[in-house]
Short mmCIF file of C-alpha atoms and ligand atoms in Angstrom, two decimals:
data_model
loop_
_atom_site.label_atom_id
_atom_site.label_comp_id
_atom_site.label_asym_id
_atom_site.label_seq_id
_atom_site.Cartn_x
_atom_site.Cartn_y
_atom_site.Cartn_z
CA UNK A 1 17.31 -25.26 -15.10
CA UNK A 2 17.08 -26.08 -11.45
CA UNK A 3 13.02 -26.22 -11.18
CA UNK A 4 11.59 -29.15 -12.81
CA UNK A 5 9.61 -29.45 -15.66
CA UNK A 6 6.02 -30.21 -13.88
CA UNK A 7 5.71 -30.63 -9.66
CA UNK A 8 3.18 -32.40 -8.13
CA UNK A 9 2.59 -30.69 -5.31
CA UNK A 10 3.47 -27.69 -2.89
CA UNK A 11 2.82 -26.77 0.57
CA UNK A 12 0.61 -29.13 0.84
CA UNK A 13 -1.68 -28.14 -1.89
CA UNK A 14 -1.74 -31.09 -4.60
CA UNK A 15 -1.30 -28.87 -8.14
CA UNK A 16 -3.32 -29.42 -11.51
CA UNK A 17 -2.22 -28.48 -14.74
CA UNK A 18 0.30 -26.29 -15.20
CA UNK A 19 -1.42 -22.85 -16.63
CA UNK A 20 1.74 -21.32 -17.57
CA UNK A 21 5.70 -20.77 -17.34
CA UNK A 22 7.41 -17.17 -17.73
CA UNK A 23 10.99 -17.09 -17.50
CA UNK A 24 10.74 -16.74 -13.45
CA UNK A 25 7.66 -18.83 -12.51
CA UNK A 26 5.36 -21.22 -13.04
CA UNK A 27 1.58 -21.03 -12.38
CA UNK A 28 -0.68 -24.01 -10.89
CA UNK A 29 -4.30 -24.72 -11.28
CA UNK A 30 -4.96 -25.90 -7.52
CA UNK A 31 -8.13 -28.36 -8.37
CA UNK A 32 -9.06 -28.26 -4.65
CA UNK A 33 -9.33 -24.38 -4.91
CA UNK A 34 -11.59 -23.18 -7.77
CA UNK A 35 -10.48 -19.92 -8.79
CA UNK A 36 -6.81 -20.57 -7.03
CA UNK A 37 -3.55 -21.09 -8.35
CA UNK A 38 0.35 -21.35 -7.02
CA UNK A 39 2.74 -19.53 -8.40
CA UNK A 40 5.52 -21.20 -8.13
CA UNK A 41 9.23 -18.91 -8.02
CA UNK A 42 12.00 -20.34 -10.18
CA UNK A 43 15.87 -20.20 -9.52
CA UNK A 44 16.29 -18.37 -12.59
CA UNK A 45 17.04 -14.47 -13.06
CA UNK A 46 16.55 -12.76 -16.23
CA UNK A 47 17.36 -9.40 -17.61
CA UNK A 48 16.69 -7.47 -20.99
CA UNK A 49 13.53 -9.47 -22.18
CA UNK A 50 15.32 -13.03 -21.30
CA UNK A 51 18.40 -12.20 -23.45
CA UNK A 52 20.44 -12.48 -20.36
CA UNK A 53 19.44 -15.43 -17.94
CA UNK A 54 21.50 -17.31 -15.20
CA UNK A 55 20.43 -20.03 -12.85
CA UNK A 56 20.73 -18.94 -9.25
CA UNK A 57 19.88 -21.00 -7.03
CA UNK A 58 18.43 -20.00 -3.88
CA UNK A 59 16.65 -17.17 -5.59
CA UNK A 60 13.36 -18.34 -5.66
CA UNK A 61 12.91 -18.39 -1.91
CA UNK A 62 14.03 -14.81 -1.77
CA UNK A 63 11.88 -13.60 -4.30
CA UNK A 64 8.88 -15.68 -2.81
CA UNK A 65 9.73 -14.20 0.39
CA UNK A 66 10.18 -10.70 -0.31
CA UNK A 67 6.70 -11.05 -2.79
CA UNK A 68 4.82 -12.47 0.62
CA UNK A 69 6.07 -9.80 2.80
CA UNK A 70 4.83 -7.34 0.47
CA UNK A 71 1.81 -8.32 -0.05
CA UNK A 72 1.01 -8.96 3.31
CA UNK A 73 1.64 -5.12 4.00
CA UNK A 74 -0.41 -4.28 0.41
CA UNK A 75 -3.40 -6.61 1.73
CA UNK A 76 -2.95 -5.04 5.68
CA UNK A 77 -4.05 -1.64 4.01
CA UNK A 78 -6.69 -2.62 2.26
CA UNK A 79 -4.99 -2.78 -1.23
CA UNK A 80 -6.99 -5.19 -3.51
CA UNK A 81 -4.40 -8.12 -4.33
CA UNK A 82 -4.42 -11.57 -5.69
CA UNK A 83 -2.29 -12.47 -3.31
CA UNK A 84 -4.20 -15.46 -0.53
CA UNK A 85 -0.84 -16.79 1.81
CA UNK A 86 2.27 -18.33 1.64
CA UNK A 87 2.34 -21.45 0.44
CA UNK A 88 5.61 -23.03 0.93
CA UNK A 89 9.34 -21.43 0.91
CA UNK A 90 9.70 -21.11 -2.88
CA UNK A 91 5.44 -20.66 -3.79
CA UNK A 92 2.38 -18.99 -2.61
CA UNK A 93 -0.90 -19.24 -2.96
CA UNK A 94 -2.94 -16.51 -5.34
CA UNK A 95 -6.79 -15.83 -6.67
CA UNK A 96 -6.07 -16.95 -10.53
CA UNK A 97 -6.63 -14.17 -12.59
CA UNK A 98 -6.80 -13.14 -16.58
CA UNK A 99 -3.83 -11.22 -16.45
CA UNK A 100 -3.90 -7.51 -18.20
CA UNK A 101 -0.51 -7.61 -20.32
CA UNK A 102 0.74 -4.30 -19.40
CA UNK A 103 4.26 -2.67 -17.05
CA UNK A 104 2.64 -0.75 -14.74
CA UNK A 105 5.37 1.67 -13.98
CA UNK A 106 5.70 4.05 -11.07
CA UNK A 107 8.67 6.57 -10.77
CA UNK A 108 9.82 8.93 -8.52
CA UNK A 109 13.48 10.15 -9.57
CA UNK A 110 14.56 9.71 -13.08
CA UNK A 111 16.97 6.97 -13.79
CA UNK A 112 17.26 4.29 -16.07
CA UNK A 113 15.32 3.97 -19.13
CA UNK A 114 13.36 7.28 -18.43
CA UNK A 115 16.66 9.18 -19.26
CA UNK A 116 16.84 7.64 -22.81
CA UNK A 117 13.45 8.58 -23.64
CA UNK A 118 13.53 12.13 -22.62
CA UNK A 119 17.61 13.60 -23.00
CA UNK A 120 17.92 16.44 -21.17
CA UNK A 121 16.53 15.20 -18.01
CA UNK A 122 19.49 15.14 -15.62
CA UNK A 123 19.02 11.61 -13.44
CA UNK A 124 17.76 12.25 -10.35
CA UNK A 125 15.17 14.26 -11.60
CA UNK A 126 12.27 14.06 -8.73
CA UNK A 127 8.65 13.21 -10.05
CA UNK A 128 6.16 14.82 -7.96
CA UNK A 129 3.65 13.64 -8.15
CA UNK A 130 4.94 10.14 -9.01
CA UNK A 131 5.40 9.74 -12.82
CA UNK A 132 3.77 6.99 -14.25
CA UNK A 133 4.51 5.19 -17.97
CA UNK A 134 2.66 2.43 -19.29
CA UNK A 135 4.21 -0.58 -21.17
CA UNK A 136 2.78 -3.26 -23.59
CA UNK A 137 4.03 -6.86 -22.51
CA UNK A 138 5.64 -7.79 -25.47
CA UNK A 139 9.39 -9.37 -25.12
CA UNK A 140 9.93 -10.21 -28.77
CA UNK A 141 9.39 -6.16 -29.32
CA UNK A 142 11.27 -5.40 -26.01
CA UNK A 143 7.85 -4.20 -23.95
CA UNK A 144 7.24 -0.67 -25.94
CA UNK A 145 5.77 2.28 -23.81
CA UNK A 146 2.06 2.59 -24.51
CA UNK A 147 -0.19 5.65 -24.09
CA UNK A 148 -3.59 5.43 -22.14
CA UNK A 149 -5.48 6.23 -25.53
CA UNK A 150 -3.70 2.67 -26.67
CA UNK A 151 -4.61 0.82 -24.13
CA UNK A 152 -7.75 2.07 -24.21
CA UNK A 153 -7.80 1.09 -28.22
CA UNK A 154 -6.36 -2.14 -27.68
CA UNK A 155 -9.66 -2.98 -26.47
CA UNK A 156 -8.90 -6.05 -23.91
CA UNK A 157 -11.55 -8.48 -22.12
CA UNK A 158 -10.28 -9.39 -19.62
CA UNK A 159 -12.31 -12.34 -17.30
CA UNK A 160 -15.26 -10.16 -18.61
CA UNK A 161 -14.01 -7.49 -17.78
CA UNK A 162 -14.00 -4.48 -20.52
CA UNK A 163 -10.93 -1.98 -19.87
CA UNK A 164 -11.53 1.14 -20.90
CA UNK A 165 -11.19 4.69 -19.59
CA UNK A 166 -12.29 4.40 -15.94
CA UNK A 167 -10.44 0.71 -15.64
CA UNK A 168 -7.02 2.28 -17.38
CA UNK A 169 -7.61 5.51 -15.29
CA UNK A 170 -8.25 3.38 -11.75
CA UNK A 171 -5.06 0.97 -12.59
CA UNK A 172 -2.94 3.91 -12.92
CA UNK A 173 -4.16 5.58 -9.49
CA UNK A 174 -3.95 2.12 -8.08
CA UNK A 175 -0.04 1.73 -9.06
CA UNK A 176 0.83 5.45 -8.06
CA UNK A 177 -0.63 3.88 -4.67
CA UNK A 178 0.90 1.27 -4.36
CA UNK A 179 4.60 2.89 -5.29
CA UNK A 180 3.49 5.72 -2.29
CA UNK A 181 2.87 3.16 0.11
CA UNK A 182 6.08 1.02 -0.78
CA UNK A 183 8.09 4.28 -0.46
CA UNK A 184 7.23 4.82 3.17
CA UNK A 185 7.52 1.27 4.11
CA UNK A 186 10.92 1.36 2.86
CA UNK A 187 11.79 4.63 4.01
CA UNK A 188 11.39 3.15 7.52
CA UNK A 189 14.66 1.18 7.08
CA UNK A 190 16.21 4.22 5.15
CA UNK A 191 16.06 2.74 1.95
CA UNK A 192 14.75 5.01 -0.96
CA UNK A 193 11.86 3.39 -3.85
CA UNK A 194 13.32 4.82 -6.59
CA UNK A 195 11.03 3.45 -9.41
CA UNK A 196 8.59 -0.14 -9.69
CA UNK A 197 6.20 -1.79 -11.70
CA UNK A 198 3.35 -4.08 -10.98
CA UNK A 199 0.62 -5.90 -13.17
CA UNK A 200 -3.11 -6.35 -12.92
CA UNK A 201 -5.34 -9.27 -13.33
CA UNK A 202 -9.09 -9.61 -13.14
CA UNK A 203 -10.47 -12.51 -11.05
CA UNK A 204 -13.09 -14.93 -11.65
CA UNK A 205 -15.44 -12.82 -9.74
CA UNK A 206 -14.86 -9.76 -11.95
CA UNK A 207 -12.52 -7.67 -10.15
CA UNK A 208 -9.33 -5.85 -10.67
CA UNK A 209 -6.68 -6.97 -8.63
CA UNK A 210 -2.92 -6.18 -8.55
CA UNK A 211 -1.35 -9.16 -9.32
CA UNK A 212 1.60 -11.11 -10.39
CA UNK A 213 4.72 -10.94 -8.03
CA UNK A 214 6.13 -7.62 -6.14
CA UNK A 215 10.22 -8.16 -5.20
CA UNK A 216 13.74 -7.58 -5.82
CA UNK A 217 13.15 -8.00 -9.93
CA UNK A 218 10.68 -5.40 -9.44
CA UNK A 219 12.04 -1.81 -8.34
CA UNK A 220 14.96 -0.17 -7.60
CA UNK A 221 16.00 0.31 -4.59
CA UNK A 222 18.59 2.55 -3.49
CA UNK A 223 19.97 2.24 0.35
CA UNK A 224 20.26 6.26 2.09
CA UNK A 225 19.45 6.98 -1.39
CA UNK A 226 22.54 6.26 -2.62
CA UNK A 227 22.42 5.31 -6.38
CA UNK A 228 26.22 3.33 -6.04
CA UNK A 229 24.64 1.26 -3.26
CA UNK A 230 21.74 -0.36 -5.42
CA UNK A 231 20.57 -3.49 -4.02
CA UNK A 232 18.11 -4.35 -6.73
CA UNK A 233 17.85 -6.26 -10.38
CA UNK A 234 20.18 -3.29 -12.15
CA UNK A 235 23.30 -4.98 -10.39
CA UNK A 236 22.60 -7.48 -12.58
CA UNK A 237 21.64 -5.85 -15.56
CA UNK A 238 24.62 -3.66 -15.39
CA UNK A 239 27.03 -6.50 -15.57
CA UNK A 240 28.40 -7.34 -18.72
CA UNK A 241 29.94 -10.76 -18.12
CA UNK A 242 28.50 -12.90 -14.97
CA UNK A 243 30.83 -14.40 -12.79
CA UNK A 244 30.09 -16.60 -9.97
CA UNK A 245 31.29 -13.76 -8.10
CA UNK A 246 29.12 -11.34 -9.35
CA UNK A 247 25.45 -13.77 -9.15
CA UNK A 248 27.21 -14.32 -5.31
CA UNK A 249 26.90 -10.36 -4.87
CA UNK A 250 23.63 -10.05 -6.17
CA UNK A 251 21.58 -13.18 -4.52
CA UNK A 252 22.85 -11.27 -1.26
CA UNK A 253 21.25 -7.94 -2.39
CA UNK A 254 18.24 -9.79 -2.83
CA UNK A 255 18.70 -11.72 0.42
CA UNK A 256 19.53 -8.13 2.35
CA UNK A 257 16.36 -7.08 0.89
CA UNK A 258 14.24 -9.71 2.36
CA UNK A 259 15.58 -9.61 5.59
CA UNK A 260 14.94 -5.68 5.83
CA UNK A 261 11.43 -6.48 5.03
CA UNK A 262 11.61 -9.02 8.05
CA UNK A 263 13.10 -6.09 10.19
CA UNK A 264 10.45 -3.89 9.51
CA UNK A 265 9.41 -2.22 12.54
CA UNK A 266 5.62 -2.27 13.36
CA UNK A 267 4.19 1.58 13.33
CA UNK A 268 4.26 2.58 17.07
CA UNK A 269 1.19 1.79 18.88
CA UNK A 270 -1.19 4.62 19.38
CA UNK A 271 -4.70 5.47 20.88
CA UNK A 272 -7.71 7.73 20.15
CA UNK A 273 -8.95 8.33 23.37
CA UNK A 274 -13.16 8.98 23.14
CA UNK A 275 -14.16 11.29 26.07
CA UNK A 276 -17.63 12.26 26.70
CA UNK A 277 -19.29 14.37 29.63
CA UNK A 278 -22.00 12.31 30.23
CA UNK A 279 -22.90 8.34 29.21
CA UNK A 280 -25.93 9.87 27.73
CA UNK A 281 -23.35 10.80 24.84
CA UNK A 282 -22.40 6.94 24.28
CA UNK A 283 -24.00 7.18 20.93
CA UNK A 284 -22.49 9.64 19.32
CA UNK A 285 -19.45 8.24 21.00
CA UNK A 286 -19.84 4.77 19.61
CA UNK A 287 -20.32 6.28 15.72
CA UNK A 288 -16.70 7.77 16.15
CA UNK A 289 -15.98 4.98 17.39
CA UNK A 290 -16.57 2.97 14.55
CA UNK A 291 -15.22 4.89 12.03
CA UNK A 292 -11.95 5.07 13.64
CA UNK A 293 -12.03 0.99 13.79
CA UNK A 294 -12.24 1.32 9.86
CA UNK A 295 -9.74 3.15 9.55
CA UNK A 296 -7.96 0.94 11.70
CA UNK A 297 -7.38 2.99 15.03
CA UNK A 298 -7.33 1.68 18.39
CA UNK A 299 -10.19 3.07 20.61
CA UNK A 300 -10.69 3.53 23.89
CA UNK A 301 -14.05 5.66 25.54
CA UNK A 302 -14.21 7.49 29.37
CA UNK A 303 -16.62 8.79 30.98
CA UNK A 304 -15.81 12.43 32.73
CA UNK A 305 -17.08 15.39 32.92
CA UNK A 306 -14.63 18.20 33.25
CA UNK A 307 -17.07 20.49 35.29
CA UNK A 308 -18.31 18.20 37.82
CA UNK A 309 -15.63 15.39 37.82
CA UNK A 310 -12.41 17.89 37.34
CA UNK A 311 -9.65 16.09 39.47
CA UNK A 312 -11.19 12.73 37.72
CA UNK A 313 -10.77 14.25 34.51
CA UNK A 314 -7.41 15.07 35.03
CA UNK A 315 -6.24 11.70 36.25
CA UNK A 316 -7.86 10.24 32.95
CA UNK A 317 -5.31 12.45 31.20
CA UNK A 318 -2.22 12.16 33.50
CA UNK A 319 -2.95 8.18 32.68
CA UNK A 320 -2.81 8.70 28.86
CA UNK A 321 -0.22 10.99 28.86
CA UNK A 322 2.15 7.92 31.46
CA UNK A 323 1.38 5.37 28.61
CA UNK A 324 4.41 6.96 26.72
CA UNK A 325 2.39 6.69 23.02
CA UNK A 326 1.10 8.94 20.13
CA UNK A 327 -2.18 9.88 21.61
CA UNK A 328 -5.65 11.92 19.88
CA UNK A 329 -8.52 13.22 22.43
CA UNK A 330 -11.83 13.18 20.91
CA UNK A 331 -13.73 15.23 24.10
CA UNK A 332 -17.52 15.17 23.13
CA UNK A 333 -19.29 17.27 25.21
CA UNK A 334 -22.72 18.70 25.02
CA UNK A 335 -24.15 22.25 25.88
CA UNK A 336 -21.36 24.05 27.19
CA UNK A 337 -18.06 22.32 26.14
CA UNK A 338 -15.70 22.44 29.00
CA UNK A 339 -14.48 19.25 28.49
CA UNK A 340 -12.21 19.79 25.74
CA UNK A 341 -10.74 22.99 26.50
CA UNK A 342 -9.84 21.51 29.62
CA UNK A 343 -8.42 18.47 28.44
CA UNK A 344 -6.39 20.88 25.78
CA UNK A 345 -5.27 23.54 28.54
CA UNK A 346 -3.82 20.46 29.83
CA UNK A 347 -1.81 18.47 27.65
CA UNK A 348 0.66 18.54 24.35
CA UNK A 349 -1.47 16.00 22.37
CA UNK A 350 -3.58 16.84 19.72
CA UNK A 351 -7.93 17.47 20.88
CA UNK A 352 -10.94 17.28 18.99
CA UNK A 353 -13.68 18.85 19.80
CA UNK A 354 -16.89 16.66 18.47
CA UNK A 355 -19.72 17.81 20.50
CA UNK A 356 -22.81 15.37 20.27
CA UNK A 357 -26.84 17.11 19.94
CA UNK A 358 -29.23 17.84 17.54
CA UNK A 359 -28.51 20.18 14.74
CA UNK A 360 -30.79 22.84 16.76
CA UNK A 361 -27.99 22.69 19.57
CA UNK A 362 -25.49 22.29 17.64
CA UNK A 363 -25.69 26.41 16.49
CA UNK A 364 -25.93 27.68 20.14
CA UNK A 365 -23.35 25.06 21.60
CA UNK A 366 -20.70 24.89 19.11
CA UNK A 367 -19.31 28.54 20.24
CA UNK A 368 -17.87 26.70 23.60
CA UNK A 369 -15.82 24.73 21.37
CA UNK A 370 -14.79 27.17 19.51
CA UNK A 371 -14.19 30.32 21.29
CA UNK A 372 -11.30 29.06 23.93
CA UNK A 373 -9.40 30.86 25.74
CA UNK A 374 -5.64 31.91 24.33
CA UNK A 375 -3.03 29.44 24.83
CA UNK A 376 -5.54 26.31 23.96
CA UNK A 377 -4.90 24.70 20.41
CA UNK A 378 -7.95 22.16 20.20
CA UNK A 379 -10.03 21.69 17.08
CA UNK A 380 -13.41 21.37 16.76
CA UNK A 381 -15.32 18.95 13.76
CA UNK A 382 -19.42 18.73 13.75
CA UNK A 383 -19.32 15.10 12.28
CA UNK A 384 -18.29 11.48 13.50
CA UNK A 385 -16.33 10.67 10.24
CA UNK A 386 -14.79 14.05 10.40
CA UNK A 387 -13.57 13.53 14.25
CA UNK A 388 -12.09 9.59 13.32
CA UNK A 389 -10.49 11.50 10.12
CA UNK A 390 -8.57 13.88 11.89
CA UNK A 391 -7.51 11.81 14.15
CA UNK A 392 -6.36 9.43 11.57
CA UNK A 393 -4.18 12.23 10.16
CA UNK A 394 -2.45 12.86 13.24
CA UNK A 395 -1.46 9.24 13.64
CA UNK A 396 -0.62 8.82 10.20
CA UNK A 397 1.90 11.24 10.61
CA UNK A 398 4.35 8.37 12.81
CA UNK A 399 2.51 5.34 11.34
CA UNK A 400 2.67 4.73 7.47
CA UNK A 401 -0.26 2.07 8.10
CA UNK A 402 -2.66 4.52 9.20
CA UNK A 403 -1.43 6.40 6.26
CA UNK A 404 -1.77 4.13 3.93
CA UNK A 405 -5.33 3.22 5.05
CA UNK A 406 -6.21 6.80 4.71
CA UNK A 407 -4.40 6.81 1.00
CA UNK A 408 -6.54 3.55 -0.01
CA UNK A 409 -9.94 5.15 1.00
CA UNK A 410 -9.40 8.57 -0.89
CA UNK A 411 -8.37 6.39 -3.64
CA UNK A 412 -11.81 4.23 -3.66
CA UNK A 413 -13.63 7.47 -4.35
CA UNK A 414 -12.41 7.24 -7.79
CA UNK A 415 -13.61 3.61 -8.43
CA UNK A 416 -17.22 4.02 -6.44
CA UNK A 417 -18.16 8.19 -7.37
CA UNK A 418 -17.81 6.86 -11.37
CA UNK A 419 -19.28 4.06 -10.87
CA UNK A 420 -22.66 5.60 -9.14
CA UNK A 421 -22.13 8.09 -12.01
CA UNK A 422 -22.18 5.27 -14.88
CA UNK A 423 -25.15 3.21 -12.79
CA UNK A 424 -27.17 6.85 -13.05
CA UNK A 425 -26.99 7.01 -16.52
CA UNK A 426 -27.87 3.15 -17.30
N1 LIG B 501 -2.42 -14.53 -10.19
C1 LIG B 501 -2.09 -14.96 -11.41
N2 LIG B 501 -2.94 -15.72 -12.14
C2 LIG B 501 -2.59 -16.12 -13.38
N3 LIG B 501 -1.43 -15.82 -13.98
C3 LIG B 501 -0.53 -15.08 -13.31
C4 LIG B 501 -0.82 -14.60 -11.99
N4 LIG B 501 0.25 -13.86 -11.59
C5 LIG B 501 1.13 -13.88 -12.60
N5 LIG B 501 0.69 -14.60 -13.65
C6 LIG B 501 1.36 -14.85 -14.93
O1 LIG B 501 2.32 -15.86 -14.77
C7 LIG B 501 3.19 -15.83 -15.89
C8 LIG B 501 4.54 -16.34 -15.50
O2 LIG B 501 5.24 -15.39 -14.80
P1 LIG B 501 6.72 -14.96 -15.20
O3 LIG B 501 6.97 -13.68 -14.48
O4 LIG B 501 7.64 -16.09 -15.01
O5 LIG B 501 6.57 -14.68 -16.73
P2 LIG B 501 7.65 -13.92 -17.61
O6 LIG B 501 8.44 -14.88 -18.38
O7 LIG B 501 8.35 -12.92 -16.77
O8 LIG B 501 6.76 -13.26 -18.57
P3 LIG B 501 6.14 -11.88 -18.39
O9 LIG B 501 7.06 -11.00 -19.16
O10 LIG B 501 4.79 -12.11 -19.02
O11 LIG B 501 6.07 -11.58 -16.93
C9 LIG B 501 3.13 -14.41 -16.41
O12 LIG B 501 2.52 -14.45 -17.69
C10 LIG B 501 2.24 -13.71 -15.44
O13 LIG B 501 1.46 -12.71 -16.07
MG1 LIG B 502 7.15 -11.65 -15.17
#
C-alpha cells in the first residue's frame, strides 16, 4: 500500500497515536487538539466490503478534496459536522467522535441494491420524499439493512450519548437533509444525486454530528441524469477485471468530480431592501433586520415616505431595480400604508407589507395593507420573523444557500420541540 504504516505529522499538526485504520483512512489523535483528530485519506479504493481493493494513487487527494468542499457547503448552512478545515492535500482536520456504526442511506431514484430488495420496482423509480434505509456496519456480514426498531434495540452509547427513538428519528431527518441539500448543489452543474450515505458520530461534548467522509465513494452521481454517464464508485464496482486502463478512467471521474465542486457557482447575490416611512420605525425595522441576518440575507434599510417624499421614494426603487439582482421590499409603514402599495404599483419584485405599531393599531391600520388597489400584488405579514421568512423564500428560490438555511431551521424544530417536550416531563 502506498500510505505508510504510521506518519508523524500532517499539515503541520504533529499526530499522536493512531486511533484507527479502515480500508480508506487512517484516524490521528492530534495531542495539541483535545477532542481533534486527522483523518488521513489513503490511495486505496475498495468495493464490496474490501473484497475488491486496488491501490490508486492520487486518490486520496481527490477524495480529501471533494470531502472538504462538501463540508464546507454542509457547515456554510448550518449543518452540524465534525468536519474543522483542511489540513493538508491528502488530510483534514475533524472534532473526534464515537462513531454510530450505521449506512445512513438517502435515495431518490431506485437503482442499485434497492432493486434487489424490492423486484418489481422498475430502476428509476423516483422517491418522493427521499427514501431512506438504514444499514448495520458490519463487513464480515456484508452491512445488512436494519430497521429503526433495531437500532433502537441495539441499544448503543455512544460518547454518552443514549440513541434511542428521538436520536434514530433526528439522524434520519438529518441525512434526508443533507441528500436535499447535496441534490441542489449538484443540480447547479447539471449533475443529478441519485442516492448517498453518510455516518454519525457523537463528540466529546455530547453532540450528534455527521461525520466520517462525504465524496466520490459516497453517492452516485449521474451527469444530465444520465445513468451510462456515472462518474461515481459503481464504475468501479461494475468492473469485473481492473485494468490500468480502467483505475485511469475512474481516478478521472473522481478528479471531474472535484473540480465541478471547485466550479461551483456562488448563489447570485441578492438584497432585502428594509423601507420604512418614518425613522421612528427603526425598531421594528432593525428586528427584521436581524432575523434576515440569521437566515443569512443581506440587508439594507431607507428611509422614505411614499406620501411626503414620493419622487424620493421612487428613485430609492429605480436604484434597486439598476443593481441588476434578485431583490425583496420589506415597506413598513405605519397608520395608513402607502408606502408599499406604492413601491408594488411600481416594480416586478416581490413586497412585503410589515407595518410596525402596537397591536391596538395594528386592527385599524392593517386594512391599508391589505385592501390595494387592482393590479398591485404585495403581501402583507404582522410579524418580524414572518417578513425575514418570506423573504427568505423568495430568494431561496435562485439561491440553494438560502434554501438550505431555511431547510436546516425547519429541521431543528424536530431536535429542540422534543427536547422541551422530554425537559417538561423530567
Ligand atoms: N471524526 C471521526 N472520529 C473518529 N473516527 C472517525 C471519524 N470519522 C470517521 N471515523 C472512523 O474512521 C474509520 C476509518 O475509516 P475508513 O472509512 O477507512 O474505514 P472502513 O475500512 O471504510 O471501515 P468502515 O466500513 O467502518 O467505514 C472508520 O471506522 C470511521 O468510522
Ligand atoms: Mg468507511
Amino acid at each position: 500500500m502506498s500510505t505508510p504504516t504510521t506518519v508523524k505529522e500532517v499539515g503541520g499538526y504533529k499526530l499522536g497515536k493512531l486511533i484507527i485504520e479502515g480500508k480508506t483512512k487512517q484516524v490521528y489523535d492530534v495531542p495539541s487538539l483535545p477532542g481533534h483528530c486527522i483523518l488521513l485519506s489513503k490511495d486505496r479504493i475498495t468495493a464490496g466490503d474490501g473484497v475488491k481493493a486496488h491501490d490508486l494513487a492520487g486518490k486520496s487527494i481527490i477524495s480529501n478534496k471533494t470531502t472538504c468542499k462538501v463540508f464546507e457547503i454542509l457547515t456554510r448552512v448550518g449543518i452540524k459536522t465534525s468536519f474543522v478545515k483542511e489540513a493538508a492535500s491528502n488530510a483534514f482536520l475533524s472534532k473526534k467522535c464515537e462513531m454510530i456504526p450505521i449506512e445512513w442511506v438517502t435515495r431518490r431514484l431506485a437503482t442499485g441494491s434497492f432493486l434487489k430488495r424490492h423486484p418489481g420496482v422498475k430502476e428509476g423509480y423516483r422517491f418522493n420524499p427521499p427514501k431512506h434505509e438504514t444499514f448495520f456496519k458490519d463487513d464480515a456480514n456484508h452491512d445488512p439493512q436494519w430497521s429503526q426498531e433495531q437500532i433502537i434495540s441495539a441499544e448503543f452509547k455512544v460518547n454518552g450519548v443514549q440513541i434511542g427513538k428521538l436520536e434514530v428519528d433526528y439522524m434520519t431527518r438529518v441525512s434526508i437533509l443533507v441528500f436535499e441539500v447535496l441534490e441542489k448543489v449538484w443540480s447547479t452543474r447539471d449533475c443529478a444525486l441519485i442516492d448517498m450515505k453518510i455516518e454519525f458520530g457523537v463528540d466529546s461534548c455530547g453532540e450528534i454530528l455527521v461525520a466520517d467522509v462525504i465524496d466520490s465513494d459516497s453517492w452516485r452521481l449521474w451527469p444530465s441524469g444520465d445513468k451510462r454517464l456515472m462518474v461515481d464508485k459503481q464504475v468501479y464496482r461494475n468492473l469485473s477485471t481492473v485494468t490500468d486502463k480502467d483505475l485511469d478512467t475512474v481516478k478521472r471521474n473522481f478528479e471531474w468530480v472535484a473540480d465541478q465542486l471547485d466550479l461551483l457557482i456562488p448563489p447570485n447575490d441578492h438584497l432585502v431592501v428594509i423601507i420604512m416611512g418614518s425613522p421612528s420605525d427603526k425598531d421594528h425595522c432593525n428586528k427584521i433586520k436581524s432575523y434576515c441576518q440569521e437566515l443569512g440575507l443581506n440587508t439594507e434599510i431607507r428611509v422614505t415616505s411614499a406620501h411626503k417624499t414620493t419622487e424620493y421614494t421612487l428613485d430609492i426603487i429605480s436604484y434597486y431595480e439598476g443593481l441588476n439582482l434578485p431583490i425583496v421590499f420589506i415597506a413598513v409603514a405605519g397608520r395608513s400604508n402607502g408606502l408599499g402599495p406604492v413601491i408594488s404599483g411600481n416594480t416586478d419584485f416581490p413586497v412585503i407589507n410589515c407595518p410596525p405599531g402596537s397591536k391596538d393599531d395594528l386592527g385599524r391600520d392593517i386594512w391599508s395593507s391589505l385592501n390595494v388597489p387592482s393590479g398591485l400584488g404585495c403581501t402583507t405579514v404582522v410579524y418580524p420573523e414572518t417578513a425575514a421568512l418570506a423573504a427568505a423564500q423568495s430568494i431561496a428560490l435562485t439561491n440553494y444557500i438560502v434554501w438550505s438555511k431555511l431547510r436546516v431551521r425547519r429541521l431543528g424544530y424536530f431536535w429542540s420541540l422534543p427536547k422541551a417536550d422530554q425537559g417538561t416531563r423530567n
